[in-house]
Coordinates of C-alpha atoms in Angstrom, one line a residue:
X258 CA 0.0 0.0 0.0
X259 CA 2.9 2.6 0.8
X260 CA 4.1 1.6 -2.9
X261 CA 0.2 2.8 -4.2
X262 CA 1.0 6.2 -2.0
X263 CA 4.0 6.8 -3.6
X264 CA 3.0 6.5 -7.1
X265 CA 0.8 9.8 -7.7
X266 CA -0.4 12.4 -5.0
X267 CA -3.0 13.1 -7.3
X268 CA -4.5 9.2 -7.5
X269 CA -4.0 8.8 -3.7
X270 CA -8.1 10.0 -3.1
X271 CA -9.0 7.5 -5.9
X272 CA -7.0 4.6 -4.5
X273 CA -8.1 4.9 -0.7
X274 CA -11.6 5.1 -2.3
X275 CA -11.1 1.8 -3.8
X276 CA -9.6 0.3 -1.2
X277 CA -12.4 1.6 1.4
X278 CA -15.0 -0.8 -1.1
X279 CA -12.9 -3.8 -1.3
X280 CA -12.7 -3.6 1.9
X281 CA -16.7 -3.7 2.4
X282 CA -16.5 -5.8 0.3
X283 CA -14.4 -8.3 1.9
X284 CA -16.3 -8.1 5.0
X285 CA -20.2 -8.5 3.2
X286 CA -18.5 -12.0 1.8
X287 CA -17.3 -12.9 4.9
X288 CA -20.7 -12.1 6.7
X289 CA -22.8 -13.5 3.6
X290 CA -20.5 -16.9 4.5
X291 CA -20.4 -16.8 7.7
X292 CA -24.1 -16.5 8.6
X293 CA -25.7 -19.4 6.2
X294 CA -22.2 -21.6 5.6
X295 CA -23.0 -20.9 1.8
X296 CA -19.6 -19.7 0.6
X297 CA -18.6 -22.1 -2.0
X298 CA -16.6 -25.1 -1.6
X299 CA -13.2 -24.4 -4.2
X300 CA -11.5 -27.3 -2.5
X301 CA -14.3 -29.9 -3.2
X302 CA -12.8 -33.5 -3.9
X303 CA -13.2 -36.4 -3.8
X304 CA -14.5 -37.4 -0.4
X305 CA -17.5 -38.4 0.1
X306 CA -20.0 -37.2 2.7
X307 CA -22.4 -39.6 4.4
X308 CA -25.2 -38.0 6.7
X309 CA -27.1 -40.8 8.4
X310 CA -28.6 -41.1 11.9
X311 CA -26.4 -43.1 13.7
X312 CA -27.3 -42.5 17.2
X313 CA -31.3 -42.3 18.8
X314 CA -34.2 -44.0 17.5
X315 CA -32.7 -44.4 14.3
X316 CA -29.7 -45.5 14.6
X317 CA -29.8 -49.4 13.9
X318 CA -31.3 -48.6 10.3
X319 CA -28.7 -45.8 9.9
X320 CA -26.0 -48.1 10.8
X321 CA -27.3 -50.8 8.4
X322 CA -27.3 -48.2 5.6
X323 CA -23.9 -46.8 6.5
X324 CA -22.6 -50.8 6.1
X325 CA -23.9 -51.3 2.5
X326 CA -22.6 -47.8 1.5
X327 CA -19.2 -49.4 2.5
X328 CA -20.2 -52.7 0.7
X329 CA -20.1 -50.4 -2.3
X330 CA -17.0 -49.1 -1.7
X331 CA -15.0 -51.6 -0.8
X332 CA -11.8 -51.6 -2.8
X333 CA -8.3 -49.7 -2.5
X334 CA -9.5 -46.9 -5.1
X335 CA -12.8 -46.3 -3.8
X336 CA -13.1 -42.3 -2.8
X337 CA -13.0 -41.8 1.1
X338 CA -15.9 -42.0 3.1
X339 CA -16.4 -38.5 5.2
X340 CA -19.6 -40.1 7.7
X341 CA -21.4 -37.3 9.9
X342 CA -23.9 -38.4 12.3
X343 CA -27.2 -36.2 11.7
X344 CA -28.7 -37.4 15.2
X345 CA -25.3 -36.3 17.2
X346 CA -26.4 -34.6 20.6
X347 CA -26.6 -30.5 20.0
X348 CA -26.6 -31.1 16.0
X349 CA -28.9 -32.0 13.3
X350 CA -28.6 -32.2 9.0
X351 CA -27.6 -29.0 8.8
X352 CA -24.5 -28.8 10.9
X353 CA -23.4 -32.2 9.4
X354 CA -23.8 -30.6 5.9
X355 CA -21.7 -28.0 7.2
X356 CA -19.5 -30.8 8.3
X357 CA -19.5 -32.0 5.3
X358 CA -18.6 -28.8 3.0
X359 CA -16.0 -27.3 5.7
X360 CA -13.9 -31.2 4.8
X361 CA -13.9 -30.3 0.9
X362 CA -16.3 -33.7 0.4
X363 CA -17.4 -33.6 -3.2
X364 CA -20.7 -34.8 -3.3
X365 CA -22.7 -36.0 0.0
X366 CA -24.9 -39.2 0.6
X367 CA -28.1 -38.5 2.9
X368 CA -29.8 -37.5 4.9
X369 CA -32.6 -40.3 5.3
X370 CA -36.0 -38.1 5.6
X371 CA -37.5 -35.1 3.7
X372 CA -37.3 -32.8 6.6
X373 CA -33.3 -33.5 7.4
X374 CA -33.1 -33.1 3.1
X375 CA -34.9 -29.8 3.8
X376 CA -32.2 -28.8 6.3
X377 CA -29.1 -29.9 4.0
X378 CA -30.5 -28.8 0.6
X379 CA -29.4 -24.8 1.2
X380 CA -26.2 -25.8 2.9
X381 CA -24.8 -28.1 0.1
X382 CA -26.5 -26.0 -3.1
X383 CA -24.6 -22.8 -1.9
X384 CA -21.7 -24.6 -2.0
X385 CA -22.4 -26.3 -5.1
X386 CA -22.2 -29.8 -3.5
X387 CA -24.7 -32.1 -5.1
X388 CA -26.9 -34.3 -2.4
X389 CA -28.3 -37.7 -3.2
X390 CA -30.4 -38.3 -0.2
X391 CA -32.8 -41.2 0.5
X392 CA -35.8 -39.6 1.6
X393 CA -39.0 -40.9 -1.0
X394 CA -40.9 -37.4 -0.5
X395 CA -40.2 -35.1 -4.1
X396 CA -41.4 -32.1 -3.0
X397 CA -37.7 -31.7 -1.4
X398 CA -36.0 -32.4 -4.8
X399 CA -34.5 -29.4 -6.4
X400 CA -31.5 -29.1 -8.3
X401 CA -28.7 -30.2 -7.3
X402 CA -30.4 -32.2 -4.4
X403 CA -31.9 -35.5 -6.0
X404 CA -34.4 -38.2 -3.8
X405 CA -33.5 -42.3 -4.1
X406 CA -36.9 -43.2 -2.6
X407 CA -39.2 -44.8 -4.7
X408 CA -41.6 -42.0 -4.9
X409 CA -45.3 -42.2 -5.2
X410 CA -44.6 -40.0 -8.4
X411 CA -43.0 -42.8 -10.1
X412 CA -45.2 -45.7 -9.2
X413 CA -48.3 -43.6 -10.4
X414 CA -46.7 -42.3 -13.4
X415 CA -45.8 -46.1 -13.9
X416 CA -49.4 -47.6 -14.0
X417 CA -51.4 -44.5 -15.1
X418 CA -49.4 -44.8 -18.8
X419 CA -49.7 -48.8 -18.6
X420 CA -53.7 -48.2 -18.2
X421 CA -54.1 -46.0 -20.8
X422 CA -52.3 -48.3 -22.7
X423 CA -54.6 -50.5 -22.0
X424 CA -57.6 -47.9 -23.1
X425 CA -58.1 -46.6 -20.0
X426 CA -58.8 -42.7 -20.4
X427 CA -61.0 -41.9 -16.7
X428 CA -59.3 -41.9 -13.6
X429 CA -60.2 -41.1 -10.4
X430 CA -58.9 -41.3 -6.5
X431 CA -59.9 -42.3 -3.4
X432 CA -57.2 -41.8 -1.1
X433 CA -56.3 -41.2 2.8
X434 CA -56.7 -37.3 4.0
X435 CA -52.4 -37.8 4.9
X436 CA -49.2 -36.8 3.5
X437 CA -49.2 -40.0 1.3
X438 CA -52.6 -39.3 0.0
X439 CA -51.9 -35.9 -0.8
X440 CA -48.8 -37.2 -2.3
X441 CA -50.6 -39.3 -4.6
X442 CA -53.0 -37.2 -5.5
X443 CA -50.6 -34.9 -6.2
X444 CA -49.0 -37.3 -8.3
X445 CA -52.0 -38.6 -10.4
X446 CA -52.7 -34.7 -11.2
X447 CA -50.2 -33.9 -13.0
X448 CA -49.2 -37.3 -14.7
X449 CA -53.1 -37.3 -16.1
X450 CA -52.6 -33.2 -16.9
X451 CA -49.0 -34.4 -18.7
X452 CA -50.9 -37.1 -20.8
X453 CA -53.4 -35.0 -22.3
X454 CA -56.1 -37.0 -20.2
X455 CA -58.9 -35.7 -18.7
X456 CA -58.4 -34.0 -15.1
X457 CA -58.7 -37.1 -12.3
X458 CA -61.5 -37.0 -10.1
X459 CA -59.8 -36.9 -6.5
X460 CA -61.1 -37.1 -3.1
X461 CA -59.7 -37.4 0.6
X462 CA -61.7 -39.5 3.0
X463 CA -62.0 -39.7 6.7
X464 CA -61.4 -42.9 8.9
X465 CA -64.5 -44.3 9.7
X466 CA -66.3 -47.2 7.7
X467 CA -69.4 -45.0 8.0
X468 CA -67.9 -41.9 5.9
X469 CA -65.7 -44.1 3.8
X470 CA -69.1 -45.8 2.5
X471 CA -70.4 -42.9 2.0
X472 CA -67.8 -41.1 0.4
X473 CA -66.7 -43.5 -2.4
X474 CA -70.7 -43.9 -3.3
X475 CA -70.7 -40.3 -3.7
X476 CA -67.5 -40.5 -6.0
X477 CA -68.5 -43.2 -7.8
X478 CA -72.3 -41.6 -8.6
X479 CA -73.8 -44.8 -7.0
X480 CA -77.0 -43.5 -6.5
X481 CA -77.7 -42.3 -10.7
X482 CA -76.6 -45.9 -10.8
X483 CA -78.7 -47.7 -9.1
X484 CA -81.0 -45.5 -10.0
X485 CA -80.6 -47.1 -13.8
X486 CA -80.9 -50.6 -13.0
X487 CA -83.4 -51.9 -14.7
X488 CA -86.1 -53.1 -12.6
X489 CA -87.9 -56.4 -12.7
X490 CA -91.4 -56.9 -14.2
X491 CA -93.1 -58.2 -11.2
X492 CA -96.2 -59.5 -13.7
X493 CA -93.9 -61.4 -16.0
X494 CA -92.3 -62.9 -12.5
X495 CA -95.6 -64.0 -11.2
X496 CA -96.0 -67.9 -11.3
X497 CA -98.8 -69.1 -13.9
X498 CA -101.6 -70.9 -12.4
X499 CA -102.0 -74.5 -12.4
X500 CA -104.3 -76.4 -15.1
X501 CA -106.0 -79.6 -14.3
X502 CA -104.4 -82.2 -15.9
X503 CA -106.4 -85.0 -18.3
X504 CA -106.3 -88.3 -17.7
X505 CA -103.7 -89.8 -20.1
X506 CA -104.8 -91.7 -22.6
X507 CA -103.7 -95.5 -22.7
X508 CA -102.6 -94.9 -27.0
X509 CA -100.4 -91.7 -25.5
X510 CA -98.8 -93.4 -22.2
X511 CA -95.3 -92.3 -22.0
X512 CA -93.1 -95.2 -21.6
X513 CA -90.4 -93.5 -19.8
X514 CA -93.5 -93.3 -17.0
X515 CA -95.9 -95.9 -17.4
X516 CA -97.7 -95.3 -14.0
X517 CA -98.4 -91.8 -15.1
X518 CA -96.9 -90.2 -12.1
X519 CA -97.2 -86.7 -11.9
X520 CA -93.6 -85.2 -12.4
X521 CA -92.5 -81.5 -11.6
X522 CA -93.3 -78.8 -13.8
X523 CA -90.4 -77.7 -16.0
X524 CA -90.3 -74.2 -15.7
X525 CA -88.7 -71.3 -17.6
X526 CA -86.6 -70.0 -14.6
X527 CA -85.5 -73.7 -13.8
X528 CA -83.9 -73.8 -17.8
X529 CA -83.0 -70.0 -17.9
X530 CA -81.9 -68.9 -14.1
X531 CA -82.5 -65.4 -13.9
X532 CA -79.3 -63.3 -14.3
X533 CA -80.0 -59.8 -12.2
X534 CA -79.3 -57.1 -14.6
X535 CA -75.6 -55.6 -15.0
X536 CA -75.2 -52.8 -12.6
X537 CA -73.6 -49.6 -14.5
X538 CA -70.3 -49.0 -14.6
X539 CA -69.1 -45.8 -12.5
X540 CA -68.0 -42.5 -14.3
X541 CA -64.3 -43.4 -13.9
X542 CA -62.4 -46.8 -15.2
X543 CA -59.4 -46.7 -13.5
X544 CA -59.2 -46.0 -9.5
X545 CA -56.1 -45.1 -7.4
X546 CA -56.2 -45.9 -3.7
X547 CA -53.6 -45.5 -0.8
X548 CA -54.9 -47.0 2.1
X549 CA -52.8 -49.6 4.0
X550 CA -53.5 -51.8 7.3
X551 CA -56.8 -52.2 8.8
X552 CA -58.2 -48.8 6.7
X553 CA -57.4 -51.3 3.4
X554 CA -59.9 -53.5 5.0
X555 CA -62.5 -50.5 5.6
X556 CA -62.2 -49.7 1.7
X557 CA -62.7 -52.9 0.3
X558 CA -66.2 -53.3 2.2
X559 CA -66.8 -49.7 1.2
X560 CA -65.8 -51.1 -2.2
X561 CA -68.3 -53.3 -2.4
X562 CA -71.5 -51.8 -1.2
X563 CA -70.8 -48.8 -3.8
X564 CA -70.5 -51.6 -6.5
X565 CA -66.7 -51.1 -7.6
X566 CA -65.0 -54.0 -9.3
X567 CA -62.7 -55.1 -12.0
X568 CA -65.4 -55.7 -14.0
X569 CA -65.1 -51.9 -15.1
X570 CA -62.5 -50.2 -13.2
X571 CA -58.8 -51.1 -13.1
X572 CA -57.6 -50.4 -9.1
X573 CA -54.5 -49.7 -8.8
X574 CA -52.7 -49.0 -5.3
X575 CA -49.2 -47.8 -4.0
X576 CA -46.1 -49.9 -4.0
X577 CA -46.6 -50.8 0.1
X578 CA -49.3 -53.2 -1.2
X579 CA -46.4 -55.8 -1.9
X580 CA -45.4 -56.1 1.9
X581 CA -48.7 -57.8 2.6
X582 CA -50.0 -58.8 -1.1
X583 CA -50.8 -62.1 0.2
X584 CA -53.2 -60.7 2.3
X585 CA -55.1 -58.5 -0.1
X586 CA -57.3 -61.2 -2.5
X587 CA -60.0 -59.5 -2.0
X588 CA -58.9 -56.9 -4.2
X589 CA -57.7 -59.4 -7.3
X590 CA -57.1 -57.7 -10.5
X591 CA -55.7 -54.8 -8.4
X592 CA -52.3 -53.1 -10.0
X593 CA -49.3 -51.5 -7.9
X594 CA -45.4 -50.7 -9.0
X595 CA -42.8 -51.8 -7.4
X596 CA -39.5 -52.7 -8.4
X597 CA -39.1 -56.6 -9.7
X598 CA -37.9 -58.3 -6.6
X599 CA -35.6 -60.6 -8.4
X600 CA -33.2 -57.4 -9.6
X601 CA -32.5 -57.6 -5.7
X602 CA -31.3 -61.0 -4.8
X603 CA -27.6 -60.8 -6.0
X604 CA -27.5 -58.2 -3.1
X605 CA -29.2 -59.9 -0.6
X606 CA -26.8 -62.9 -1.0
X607 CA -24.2 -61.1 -1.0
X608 CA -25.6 -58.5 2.1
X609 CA -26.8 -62.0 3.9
X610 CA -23.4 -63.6 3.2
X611 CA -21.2 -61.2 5.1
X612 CA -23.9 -59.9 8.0
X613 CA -26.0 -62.7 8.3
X614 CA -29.4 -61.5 8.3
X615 CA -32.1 -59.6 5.3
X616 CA -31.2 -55.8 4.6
X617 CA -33.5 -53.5 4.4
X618 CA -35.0 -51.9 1.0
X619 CA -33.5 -48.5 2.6
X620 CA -29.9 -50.4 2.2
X621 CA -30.6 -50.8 -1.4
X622 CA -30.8 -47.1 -1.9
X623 CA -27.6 -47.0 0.1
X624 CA -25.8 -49.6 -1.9
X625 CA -26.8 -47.9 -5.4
X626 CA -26.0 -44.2 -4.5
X627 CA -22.3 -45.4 -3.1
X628 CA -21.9 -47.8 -6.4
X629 CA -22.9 -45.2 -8.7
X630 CA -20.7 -42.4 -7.0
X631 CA -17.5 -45.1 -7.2
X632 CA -18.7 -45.2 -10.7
X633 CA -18.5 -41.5 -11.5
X634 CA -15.3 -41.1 -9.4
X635 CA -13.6 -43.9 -11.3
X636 CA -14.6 -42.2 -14.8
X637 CA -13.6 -38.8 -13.8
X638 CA -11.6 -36.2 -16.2
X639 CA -8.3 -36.1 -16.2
X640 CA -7.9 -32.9 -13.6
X641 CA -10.7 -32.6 -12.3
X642 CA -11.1 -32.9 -8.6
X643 CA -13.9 -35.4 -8.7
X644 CA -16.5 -36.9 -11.0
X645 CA -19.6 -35.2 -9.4
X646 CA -20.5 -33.1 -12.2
X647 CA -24.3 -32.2 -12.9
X648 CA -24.0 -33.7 -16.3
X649 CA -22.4 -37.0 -15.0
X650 CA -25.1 -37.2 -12.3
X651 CA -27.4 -36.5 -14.9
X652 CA -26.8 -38.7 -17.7
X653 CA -29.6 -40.0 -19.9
X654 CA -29.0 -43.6 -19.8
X655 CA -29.1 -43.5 -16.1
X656 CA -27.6 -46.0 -13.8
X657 CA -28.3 -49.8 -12.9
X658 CA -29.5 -50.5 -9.0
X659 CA -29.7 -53.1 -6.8
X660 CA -33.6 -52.2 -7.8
X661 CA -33.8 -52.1 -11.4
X662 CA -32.5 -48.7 -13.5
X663 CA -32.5 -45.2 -12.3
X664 CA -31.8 -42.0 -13.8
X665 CA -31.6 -38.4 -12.5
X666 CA -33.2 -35.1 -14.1
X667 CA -31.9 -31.5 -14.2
X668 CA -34.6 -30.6 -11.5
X669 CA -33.8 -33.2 -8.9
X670 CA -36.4 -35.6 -9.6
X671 CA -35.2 -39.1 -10.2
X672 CA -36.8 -41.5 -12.9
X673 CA -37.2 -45.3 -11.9
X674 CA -37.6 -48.3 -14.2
X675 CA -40.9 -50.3 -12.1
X676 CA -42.5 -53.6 -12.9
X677 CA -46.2 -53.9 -12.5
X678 CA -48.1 -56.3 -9.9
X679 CA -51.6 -57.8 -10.7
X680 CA -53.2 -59.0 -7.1
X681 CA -53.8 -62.8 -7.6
X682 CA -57.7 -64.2 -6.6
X683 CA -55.9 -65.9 -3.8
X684 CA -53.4 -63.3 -2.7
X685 CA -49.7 -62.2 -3.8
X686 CA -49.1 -60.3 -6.9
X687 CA -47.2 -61.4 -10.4
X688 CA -45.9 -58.7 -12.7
X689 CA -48.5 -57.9 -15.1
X690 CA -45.9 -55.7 -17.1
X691 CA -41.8 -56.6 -16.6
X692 CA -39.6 -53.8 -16.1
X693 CA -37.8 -52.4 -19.4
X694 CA -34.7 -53.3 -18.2
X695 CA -33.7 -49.8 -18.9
X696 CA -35.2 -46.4 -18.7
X697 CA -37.6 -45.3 -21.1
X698 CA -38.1 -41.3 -22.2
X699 CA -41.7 -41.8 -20.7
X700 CA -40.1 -43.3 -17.6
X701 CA -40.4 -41.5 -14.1

């Protein structure tokens, strides 16, 4: 600074006035920093930052998930693991993040629920840090911060375009008044609105048998129905009277019945049972539920006293249906999406093998991101720090998963190739529709 003094007496006002706003300058960064963590990361690498809960009520699945992410990364030239514990005593998501981005990781793993991702998202996208985080719930993705749960998104975007494949063009919903309902409904909204198909009928129903009743008969217009079943003749059902009978005549005797015993009259309805008349169809064909448990059970009565069937209506349900599928016959013909558990069973043997007991589906999602960010780091370019970029993340062919193909977008929402379960009369589901094997530019 003397060496600026000495130059010109005439530029000394000029130069302190410059100064005096770098200055400011300086000190609004530092501040801007300071206060949200959100100055970005230059020395990002390679490391990798893994937010689970691995302490409180949590922290068995947390540890589970933290072991397959090391599954995945098991080898000499796998990127370092950075692990930050989000249920720590005095911290949360947010000061691991910030953890996390003060270490230089490159790209972070977690947190497991939408709320936590809600926390980390502001942290990591200030820095520029892309998050993978588990959490199912969408309406947390954004860029840079992309959801591994299999959403409800997916799994009705999945069987709405295989029903209208099917000719199905009228859906409706009948779902729980809860954050999954709303999610659903959410869902089928703007897949329908997407598809150029008519705007779904939704509703959101309480949690007693008596309003459930009442609430899918009101959706499904049973009353104009019933209304227009056609109503028996109760003349042409009256029985005819009797007419004495001659006495046969010996040149007529039947010889089948020689005595001439009276036998029972054949009548029309004994030939000809009487079929009750169809019962119209309701003003949707294809129906998307979201009840689980004992509230399941309360909408399949409700079900059938509104007169709902697969006789006109394809069901479809969420993906928890396959947990107790061999439970749910009563609802045969019924859809859900899921991934196809078979994709899965190199993994478990593998998972089983070495820890000796089932992982969970939340290790899967564990297992993949790890796997896919080994992937990326191993493909890197030559000088870059890591292989986290948005366009890597992002590529179009996706990635494969311990759960079939996956695939990220621009605006955080992650696409997911899903198989299709039909509910069998006795119970269980089969896959109605396979997985592609890949993921399709209609895929979610």
């Amino acid at each position: 600074m003397q060496g600026q003094d000495a130059d010109t007496a005439s530029a000394r006002p000029a130069c302190k006035r410059l100064l005096l706003a770098g200055l400011a300058l300086s000190v609004l960064t530092a501040c801007a920093g300071g206060e949200g963590g959100g100055h970005h990361a230059p020395h990002a690498g390679r490391n990798v930052g893994v937010l689970l809960p691995l302490s409180g009520a949590n922290a068995r699945l947390g540890q589970e998930m933290l072991t397959a992410t090391r599954m995945a990364m098991n080898t000499p030239t796998a990127p370092p693991l950075d692990v930050h514990d989000t249920a720590a005593p005095g911290g949360n998501a947010a000061t691991a993040a910030q953890a996390a981005i003060k270490a230089g990781d490159g790209l972070i793993l977690g947190p497991l629920t939408a709320d936590e991702t809600a926390q980390t998202a502001p942290v990591a996208t200030a820095a520029g840090v892309p998050v993978l985080a588990f959490t199912s719930d969408m309406s947390v993705a954004q860029p840079g911060v992309w959801t591994l749960g299999i959403a409800p998104e997916q799994q009705v975007r999945r069987m709405v375009l295989a029903a209208r494949q099917q000719g199905r063009q009228h859906f409706a919903a009948f779902l729980p008044d809860n954050r999954l309902g709303h999610a659903l409904g959410q869902a089928l909204q703007q897949v329908c609105e997407e598809n150029g198909l008519q705007s779904p009928q939704i509703m959101f129903h309480d949690s007693t048998q008596e309003a459930i009743t009442a609430n899918l008969k009101t959706l499904s217009a049973y009353d104009s129905r019933a209304a227009a079943v056609p109503q028996p003749d109760p003349v042409a059902q009256a029985p005819a009277a009797p007419t004495p009978e001659a006495a046969p005549d010996s040149a007529t005797i039947d010889p089948a019945n020689p005595d001439g015993a009276p036998q029972a009259p054949v009548t029309e309805a004994a030939t000809a049972p009487a079929v009750p008349p169809d019962f119209p169809a309701p003003p949707f064909d294809a129906l998307l539920l979201g009840d689980t448990g004992l509230q399941l059970g309360m909408i399949i009565n409700a079900l059938a006293q509104a007169r709902v069937d697969n006789t006109h209506v394809q069901i479809m349900g969420p993906g928890l249906w396959s947990a107790f599928a061999t439970k749910l016959g009563a609802l045969q013909g019924a859809w859900y999406a899921a991934p196809d558990p078979a994709t899965r069973q190199a993994f478990v043997q593998q998972f089983m093998a070495a820890y000796h007991h089932m992982p969970t589906p939340l290790a899967d999602l564990t297992y993949d991101a790890a796997a896919l960010v080994k992937a990326l780091d191993q493909n890197r370019p030559a000088g870059s720090a890591n292989g986290y970029s948005v366009q890597a993340l992002t590529r179009p062919d996706g990635f494969g998963g311990v759960d079939g193909a996956f695939g990220f977008l621009d605006n955080g929402k992650t696409r997911r190739d899903l198989a299709v379960f039909q509910i069998l009369p006795t119970g269980g589901g089969r896959i109605v529709i396979p997985p592609a094997g890949r993921l399709r530019r209609s895929a979610n």
